[in-house]
Structures are given as structure tokens and as C-alpha cells.
Amino acid sequence: MNPLPLLALAFGCAGAVVATYAVLVRTHRGQRIDQGAFDGRALATASAHDAAQQLLTTISVGTLALATAVLVAQALLRRRLALALVAGTVIGGAVLTTELLQRTLTRPDLLIDGRLYENSFPSGHVTVAFAIGVAATLVAPPRVRRLVSVLAVAYGSAVGIAVIAAGWHRPSDVAGALFVVTAWAALAGLADTLLERRRAGAASWPQPAVARSYLVLGGVLLAAGYAVTLAIVGAGRAGAIDWTAVNGAFAGACVTVAGVAAVLMAALLAALRAALPARAPARRRAAPARAARRRATR
């Protein structure tokens, strides 16, 4: 068992929360970039804005309580008390941390543009959406865990983009929420590996290729977000399209949100796999012993 990857992921995400807040909220340049991407949401059509509003209605206290109860019950039905605690820890810890940060952190008025801003870092809606998806991934049976992880990334990314398009949160708020959830998932995953170290099925995590596919997808999306922003800004300045720099920043931020979610899921799956590798099949483990017995009888 190697707990270092999960510890590194947890502390890395905690550091990313601090860095995101320090750079994008507490500095003038960071606020300009963050607010510019937020103001570019006018690029979204009316139908896209309505769709974002509809998606955000799926996040409420009721749905949070129901999802938590279902995940805990599912783990208990599988007689996995540790996984039930993991689900509750990921969701409860992430939501409480986000609420605490929103109430204690401040957002200085550095833009001097006549508009008043309140702190909204990190996003509560994105925290709930991604926490439910990640918790579902952790407690899902091995045969469906890969599918659940895909849905978790898709739902978390969609809600992250929706809160920006609807004008509820800035991109930094979304990134902060994703980091908060992943930090708690890493800590909860570490606790699970300690409690169920070599229990059958405890290490049935997706193969390394799955984590690599998320990493590649996330990297491609991050690069695409940067490229899209540059292309839109360049085309707008050249007069080829009627889009402004903030429109480009908004489009790039939306792609980047999906990339960050995919990279974090890749890091979580890889860390869990490294913390408690799957055991070799019993037949394969028994082969050396049988060979030794045959040699002894010769």
C-alpha cells in the first residue's frame, strides 16, 4: 500500500485552491481575466442560457440530501460501511468547506469600474454536482465504475459551465470548487484504503489506461481552451468575426472547465490505483506454488 499519491493529491488540490484564490481573486490582473471571461457569457444564445438555468435547478438541498442518502444506502446494501462513510465524507466535507470559504473569504474591489462585487469563491453548485459524481464513482460497483466516472466528469463540467453562462459564478469559483471536491475525495479514498486494506474488491479500480485516457482528454481540452481563446481574440481583432476578447475568454473558460474536471478525475483514479493495487487473480498467484511442488516431486 502506498498512501503518498493520495496525500500528494489532497495537499496539491488544497494548494490549488489557495493559488486560485490568491491569483484570480486577490490580484488586479487575475480579476481582469476572471471577470472578462465572466462578462463574455453574452456569447451564449438565449436557448443556451435557458438550458443552463434548467440544469442548475437540479441542484438543491433536497437533491443533495437524496443523492447522499442513495449513495450511502447503496454502499450499506453491499455491506461496505467504509464506502458509506466515504460517500458522506466527500459530499459533506466538500460542501461544508465551500460554505466556510464563501463566508470567510473576501473579494477586494480592484477593477474600479463602478460595479460592486461580492465573494462567490468557490461555487456551491459546482461543489455539490462534482461531489455527488465523485462520491458515486467511489462507491459504485466495479463493473459500472468506469461509466459512473464518465458521468461524474460530464455532470460536473456541465454545471460548471452553466453557472458561468447563467451569470452566477466566475471561472475561478468553478475551479476552486473542483479542487475542493478532489481534495476531500483523495482524503476519503485514503481512509477507505486504510480501513479495507486487503479486503476482496476494495482494490477494483479502473485500469491505468482509464486514468491515462482522462489525463489525455483533460490535456487536450485545456490546450483547446487556450487555442480557442487565442483564435477568437485574433479573429475578432482582425475583423473576421464580431466577437470580442471577453467572448473568447468565455469560450476558452468553458472548455477549460471540462479539461480541469477530466484531469482531476484522472489524478484521483490514478492515485487510488497506486494506493491499493489490485491483487493478481488467485489462479495466477497459485501458479508458482504448483510449479514448486512439481519440481519437488521429481
Short mmCIF file of C-alpha atoms in Angstrom, two decimals:
data_model
loop_
_atom_site.label_atom_id
_atom_site.label_comp_id
_atom_site.label_asym_id
_atom_site.label_seq_id
_atom_site.Cartn_x
_atom_site.Cartn_y
_atom_site.Cartn_z
CA MET A 1 0.00 0.00 0.00
CA ASN A 2 1.32 3.44 -0.95
CA PRO A 3 -0.63 6.37 0.55
CA LEU A 4 1.68 9.03 -0.84
CA PRO A 5 -0.20 9.60 -4.16
CA LEU A 6 -3.47 10.27 -2.35
CA LEU A 7 -1.79 12.52 0.19
CA ALA A 8 0.00 14.39 -2.57
CA LEU A 9 -3.25 14.82 -4.48
CA ALA A 10 -5.10 16.10 -1.40
CA PHE A 11 -2.41 18.63 -0.50
CA GLY A 12 -1.92 19.57 -4.15
CA CYS A 13 -5.61 20.36 -4.56
CA ALA A 14 -5.64 22.31 -1.30
CA GLY A 15 -2.70 24.31 -2.60
CA ALA A 16 -4.52 24.83 -5.90
CA VAL A 17 -7.49 26.30 -4.01
CA VAL A 18 -5.18 28.77 -2.27
CA ALA A 19 -3.36 29.62 -5.52
CA THR A 20 -6.59 30.11 -7.48
CA TYR A 21 -7.95 32.47 -4.85
CA ALA A 22 -4.66 34.33 -4.43
CA VAL A 23 -4.11 34.86 -8.18
CA LEU A 24 -7.60 35.22 -9.68
CA VAL A 25 -9.38 36.91 -6.77
CA ARG A 26 -6.74 38.87 -4.87
CA THR A 27 -4.81 40.43 -7.78
CA HIS A 28 -5.86 43.08 -10.30
CA ARG A 29 -4.67 41.11 -13.33
CA GLY A 30 -6.35 37.96 -12.09
CA GLN A 31 -9.65 39.74 -11.54
CA ARG A 32 -9.50 41.23 -15.04
CA ILE A 33 -9.03 37.80 -16.62
CA ASP A 34 -11.66 36.17 -14.43
CA GLN A 35 -14.22 38.95 -14.84
CA GLY A 36 -13.53 39.17 -18.57
CA ALA A 37 -14.40 35.50 -19.07
CA PHE A 38 -17.50 36.02 -16.93
CA ASP A 39 -18.62 39.09 -18.93
CA GLY A 40 -18.17 37.16 -22.18
CA ARG A 41 -21.13 34.95 -21.32
CA ALA A 42 -23.22 37.15 -23.64
CA LEU A 43 -21.82 34.87 -26.33
CA ALA A 44 -24.28 32.20 -25.17
CA THR A 45 -27.58 32.20 -27.01
CA ALA A 46 -30.92 32.63 -25.28
CA SER A 47 -31.65 28.91 -25.63
CA ALA A 48 -28.26 28.04 -24.14
CA HIS A 49 -28.93 30.39 -21.24
CA ASP A 50 -32.31 28.77 -20.62
CA ALA A 51 -30.73 25.32 -20.76
CA ALA A 52 -28.15 26.42 -18.19
CA GLN A 53 -30.90 27.68 -15.90
CA GLN A 54 -32.78 24.40 -16.23
CA LEU A 55 -29.67 22.36 -15.44
CA LEU A 56 -29.00 24.41 -12.33
CA THR A 57 -32.47 23.63 -10.98
CA THR A 58 -31.22 20.06 -10.43
CA ILE A 59 -29.03 21.37 -7.59
CA SER A 60 -30.89 21.95 -4.33
CA VAL A 61 -30.81 20.97 -0.69
CA GLY A 62 -33.37 18.28 -1.42
CA THR A 63 -31.43 16.70 -4.27
CA LEU A 64 -28.23 16.87 -2.21
CA ALA A 65 -29.85 15.04 0.69
CA LEU A 66 -31.48 12.49 -1.61
CA ALA A 67 -28.28 11.76 -3.54
CA THR A 68 -26.29 11.37 -0.32
CA ALA A 69 -28.89 9.01 1.14
CA VAL A 70 -28.97 6.88 -2.02
CA LEU A 71 -25.18 6.58 -2.19
CA VAL A 72 -24.87 5.69 1.49
CA ALA A 73 -27.70 3.15 1.21
CA GLN A 74 -26.11 1.61 -1.88
CA ALA A 75 -22.83 1.13 -0.02
CA LEU A 76 -24.58 -0.33 3.02
CA LEU A 77 -26.51 -2.78 0.84
CA ARG A 78 -23.14 -4.02 -0.42
CA ARG A 79 -22.09 -4.36 3.24
CA ARG A 80 -19.40 -1.76 2.75
CA LEU A 81 -19.65 0.51 5.76
CA ALA A 82 -16.34 2.17 4.89
CA LEU A 83 -17.65 3.19 1.46
CA ALA A 84 -20.78 4.63 3.06
CA LEU A 85 -18.55 6.77 5.25
CA VAL A 86 -16.50 7.73 2.19
CA ALA A 87 -19.59 8.97 0.33
CA GLY A 88 -20.76 11.02 3.30
CA THR A 89 -17.28 12.41 3.90
CA VAL A 90 -16.72 13.52 0.30
CA ILE A 91 -20.07 15.25 -0.03
CA GLY A 92 -20.35 16.63 3.48
CA GLY A 93 -16.72 17.71 3.74
CA ALA A 94 -16.68 19.42 0.36
CA VAL A 95 -19.99 21.24 0.87
CA LEU A 96 -19.08 22.44 4.37
CA THR A 97 -15.65 23.58 3.21
CA THR A 98 -17.16 25.55 0.36
CA GLU A 99 -19.70 27.19 2.65
CA LEU A 100 -16.95 28.11 5.11
CA LEU A 101 -14.75 29.61 2.38
CA GLN A 102 -17.61 31.61 0.91
CA ARG A 103 -18.45 33.08 4.30
CA THR A 104 -14.89 33.86 5.41
CA LEU A 105 -13.06 34.91 2.23
CA THR A 106 -13.39 38.40 0.81
CA ARG A 107 -13.12 39.78 -2.71
CA PRO A 108 -11.33 43.14 -2.91
CA ASP A 109 -12.66 45.74 -5.35
CA LEU A 110 -9.66 46.00 -7.68
CA LEU A 111 -11.35 46.70 -11.02
CA ILE A 112 -12.71 50.18 -10.21
CA ASP A 113 -15.42 50.01 -12.85
CA GLY A 114 -18.37 51.18 -10.81
CA ARG A 115 -19.71 47.68 -10.13
CA LEU A 116 -19.79 46.12 -6.71
CA TYR A 117 -18.63 42.54 -6.33
CA GLU A 118 -19.13 40.06 -3.53
CA ASN A 119 -17.08 36.98 -2.88
CA SER A 120 -18.51 33.90 -4.56
CA PHE A 121 -15.43 31.66 -4.29
CA PRO A 122 -15.81 28.70 -4.56
CA SER A 123 -19.07 27.74 -6.29
CA GLY A 124 -21.53 25.86 -4.12
CA HIS A 125 -23.48 24.46 -7.08
CA VAL A 126 -20.37 23.03 -8.72
CA THR A 127 -19.22 21.62 -5.38
CA VAL A 128 -22.50 19.74 -4.94
CA ALA A 129 -22.57 18.46 -8.54
CA PHE A 130 -18.97 17.26 -8.66
CA ALA A 131 -19.03 15.89 -5.10
CA ILE A 132 -22.07 13.75 -5.86
CA GLY A 133 -20.46 12.47 -9.05
CA VAL A 134 -17.11 11.69 -7.41
CA ALA A 135 -18.78 10.05 -4.41
CA ALA A 136 -20.86 7.93 -6.77
CA THR A 137 -17.66 6.88 -8.56
CA LEU A 138 -16.05 5.83 -5.29
CA VAL A 139 -18.98 3.72 -4.08
CA ALA A 140 -20.08 2.28 -7.45
CA PRO A 141 -19.65 -1.46 -8.05
CA PRO A 142 -16.52 -2.23 -10.10
CA ARG A 143 -18.46 -3.26 -13.21
CA VAL A 144 -20.06 0.18 -13.60
CA ARG A 145 -17.41 2.39 -12.01
CA ARG A 146 -15.93 3.47 -15.33
CA LEU A 147 -19.32 4.61 -16.65
CA VAL A 148 -20.09 6.44 -13.41
CA SER A 149 -16.78 8.30 -13.57
CA VAL A 150 -17.59 9.47 -17.11
CA LEU A 151 -20.98 10.74 -15.98
CA ALA A 152 -19.38 12.45 -12.98
CA VAL A 153 -16.99 14.41 -15.19
CA ALA A 154 -19.77 15.27 -17.65
CA TYR A 155 -22.21 16.44 -14.97
CA GLY A 156 -19.63 18.41 -13.02
CA SER A 157 -18.37 20.10 -16.18
CA ALA A 158 -21.88 20.89 -17.39
CA VAL A 159 -22.86 22.51 -14.10
CA GLY A 160 -19.56 24.41 -14.04
CA ILE A 161 -20.20 25.84 -17.50
CA ALA A 162 -23.86 26.51 -16.64
CA VAL A 163 -23.09 28.67 -13.58
CA ILE A 164 -20.81 30.84 -15.73
CA ALA A 165 -23.30 31.08 -18.60
CA ALA A 166 -26.13 31.91 -16.21
CA GLY A 167 -24.10 34.68 -14.60
CA TRP A 168 -23.99 33.01 -11.19
CA HIS A 169 -20.25 32.43 -10.83
CA ARG A 170 -16.89 33.31 -12.34
CA PRO A 171 -14.50 30.68 -13.75
CA SER A 172 -12.28 30.91 -10.64
CA ASP A 173 -15.26 29.89 -8.49
CA VAL A 174 -15.74 26.79 -10.62
CA ALA A 175 -12.07 25.81 -10.49
CA GLY A 176 -11.98 26.30 -6.73
CA ALA A 177 -14.98 24.01 -6.27
CA LEU A 178 -13.43 21.25 -8.40
CA PHE A 179 -10.23 21.40 -6.34
CA VAL A 180 -12.12 21.33 -3.03
CA VAL A 181 -14.05 18.21 -4.03
CA THR A 182 -10.98 16.37 -5.29
CA ALA A 183 -9.05 17.15 -2.10
CA TRP A 184 -11.81 15.63 0.03
CA ALA A 185 -12.14 12.64 -2.34
CA ALA A 186 -8.42 11.93 -2.01
CA LEU A 187 -8.62 12.07 1.80
CA ALA A 188 -11.72 9.87 1.86
CA GLY A 189 -10.13 7.42 -0.56
CA LEU A 190 -7.08 7.22 1.69
CA ALA A 191 -9.29 6.45 4.69
CA ASP A 192 -11.05 3.72 2.70
CA THR A 193 -7.78 2.05 1.73
CA LEU A 194 -6.64 2.10 5.36
CA LEU A 195 -9.91 0.62 6.63
CA GLU A 196 -10.26 -2.06 3.96
CA ARG A 197 -6.63 -2.64 3.10
CA ARG A 198 -6.78 -6.07 1.52
CA ARG A 199 -10.45 -6.82 1.53
CA ALA A 200 -11.73 -8.53 -1.60
CA GLY A 201 -12.97 -5.96 -4.10
CA ALA A 202 -11.50 -2.99 -2.27
CA ALA A 203 -8.89 -2.53 -4.99
CA SER A 204 -11.08 -3.00 -8.03
CA TRP A 205 -10.27 0.37 -9.54
CA PRO A 206 -10.22 1.03 -13.28
CA GLN A 207 -7.07 0.02 -15.12
CA PRO A 208 -4.29 2.64 -15.51
CA ALA A 209 -5.33 3.09 -19.14
CA VAL A 210 -8.62 4.61 -17.96
CA ALA A 211 -6.85 7.22 -15.86
CA ARG A 212 -4.49 7.93 -18.77
CA SER A 213 -7.45 8.44 -21.10
CA TYR A 214 -8.90 11.05 -18.72
CA LEU A 215 -5.50 12.71 -18.49
CA VAL A 216 -5.14 12.86 -22.26
CA LEU A 217 -8.69 14.14 -22.68
CA GLY A 218 -8.16 16.78 -20.00
CA GLY A 219 -4.88 17.88 -21.55
CA VAL A 220 -6.46 18.17 -24.97
CA LEU A 221 -9.34 20.21 -23.57
CA LEU A 222 -7.01 22.54 -21.67
CA ALA A 223 -4.93 23.10 -24.79
CA ALA A 224 -8.10 23.56 -26.83
CA GLY A 225 -9.40 26.15 -24.38
CA TYR A 226 -6.20 28.15 -24.73
CA ALA A 227 -6.23 27.80 -28.52
CA VAL A 228 -9.91 28.75 -28.80
CA THR A 229 -9.34 31.88 -26.74
CA LEU A 230 -6.39 32.97 -28.86
CA ALA A 231 -8.22 32.18 -32.12
CA ILE A 232 -11.34 34.13 -31.18
CA VAL A 233 -9.37 37.11 -29.90
CA GLY A 234 -7.21 37.14 -33.04
CA ALA A 235 -10.15 36.76 -35.41
CA GLY A 236 -12.10 39.46 -33.58
CA ARG A 237 -9.23 41.93 -33.79
CA ALA A 238 -8.78 41.15 -37.47
CA GLY A 239 -12.46 41.82 -38.11
CA ALA A 240 -13.17 38.29 -39.30
CA ILE A 241 -15.84 37.72 -36.64
CA ASP A 242 -17.93 40.02 -34.48
CA TRP A 243 -16.65 38.61 -31.21
CA THR A 244 -14.69 40.45 -28.54
CA ALA A 245 -11.83 39.32 -26.35
CA VAL A 246 -14.20 38.63 -23.46
CA ASN A 247 -16.25 36.35 -25.72
CA GLY A 248 -13.07 34.44 -26.49
CA ALA A 249 -12.21 34.27 -22.80
CA PHE A 250 -15.67 32.88 -22.01
CA ALA A 251 -15.42 30.19 -24.70
CA GLY A 252 -11.94 29.25 -23.54
CA ALA A 253 -13.06 29.12 -19.91
CA CYS A 254 -15.90 26.72 -20.75
CA VAL A 255 -13.55 24.30 -22.48
CA THR A 256 -11.01 24.66 -19.68
CA VAL A 257 -13.60 23.76 -17.03
CA ALA A 258 -14.18 20.40 -18.71
CA GLY A 259 -10.42 19.89 -19.03
CA VAL A 260 -9.79 20.55 -15.35
CA ALA A 261 -12.57 18.15 -14.31
CA ALA A 262 -11.15 15.39 -16.53
CA VAL A 263 -7.58 15.91 -15.28
CA LEU A 264 -8.70 15.82 -11.64
CA MET A 265 -10.68 12.61 -12.20
CA ALA A 266 -7.61 11.09 -13.88
CA ALA A 267 -5.43 12.09 -10.94
CA LEU A 268 -7.92 10.66 -8.43
CA LEU A 269 -8.27 7.30 -10.21
CA ALA A 270 -4.51 7.01 -10.68
CA ALA A 271 -3.84 7.84 -7.02
CA LEU A 272 -6.42 5.31 -5.83
CA ARG A 273 -4.96 2.66 -8.10
CA ALA A 274 -1.45 3.36 -6.82
CA ALA A 275 -2.56 3.41 -3.18
CA LEU A 276 -4.04 -0.08 -3.27
CA PRO A 277 -3.18 -2.00 -6.47
CA ALA A 278 -5.47 -4.80 -7.50
CA ARG A 279 -4.33 -8.22 -6.43
CA ALA A 280 -3.41 -10.78 -9.02
CA PRO A 281 -6.07 -13.42 -9.71
CA ALA A 282 -5.94 -16.41 -7.37
CA ARG A 283 -5.17 -18.79 -10.24
CA ARG A 284 -2.20 -16.70 -11.31
CA ARG A 285 -0.93 -16.42 -7.74
CA ALA A 286 -1.18 -20.16 -7.26
CA ALA A 287 0.84 -20.99 -10.37
CA PRO A 288 4.32 -20.54 -8.80
CA ALA A 289 3.33 -22.73 -5.86
CA ARG A 290 2.16 -25.54 -8.16
CA ALA A 291 5.36 -25.31 -10.17
CA ALA A 292 7.43 -25.58 -6.99
CA ARG A 293 5.50 -28.69 -5.90
CA ARG A 294 6.06 -30.32 -9.27
CA ARG A 295 9.78 -29.70 -9.06
CA ALA A 296 9.85 -31.12 -5.55
CA THR A 297 8.22 -34.41 -6.66
CA ARG A 298 10.68 -35.02 -9.47
#
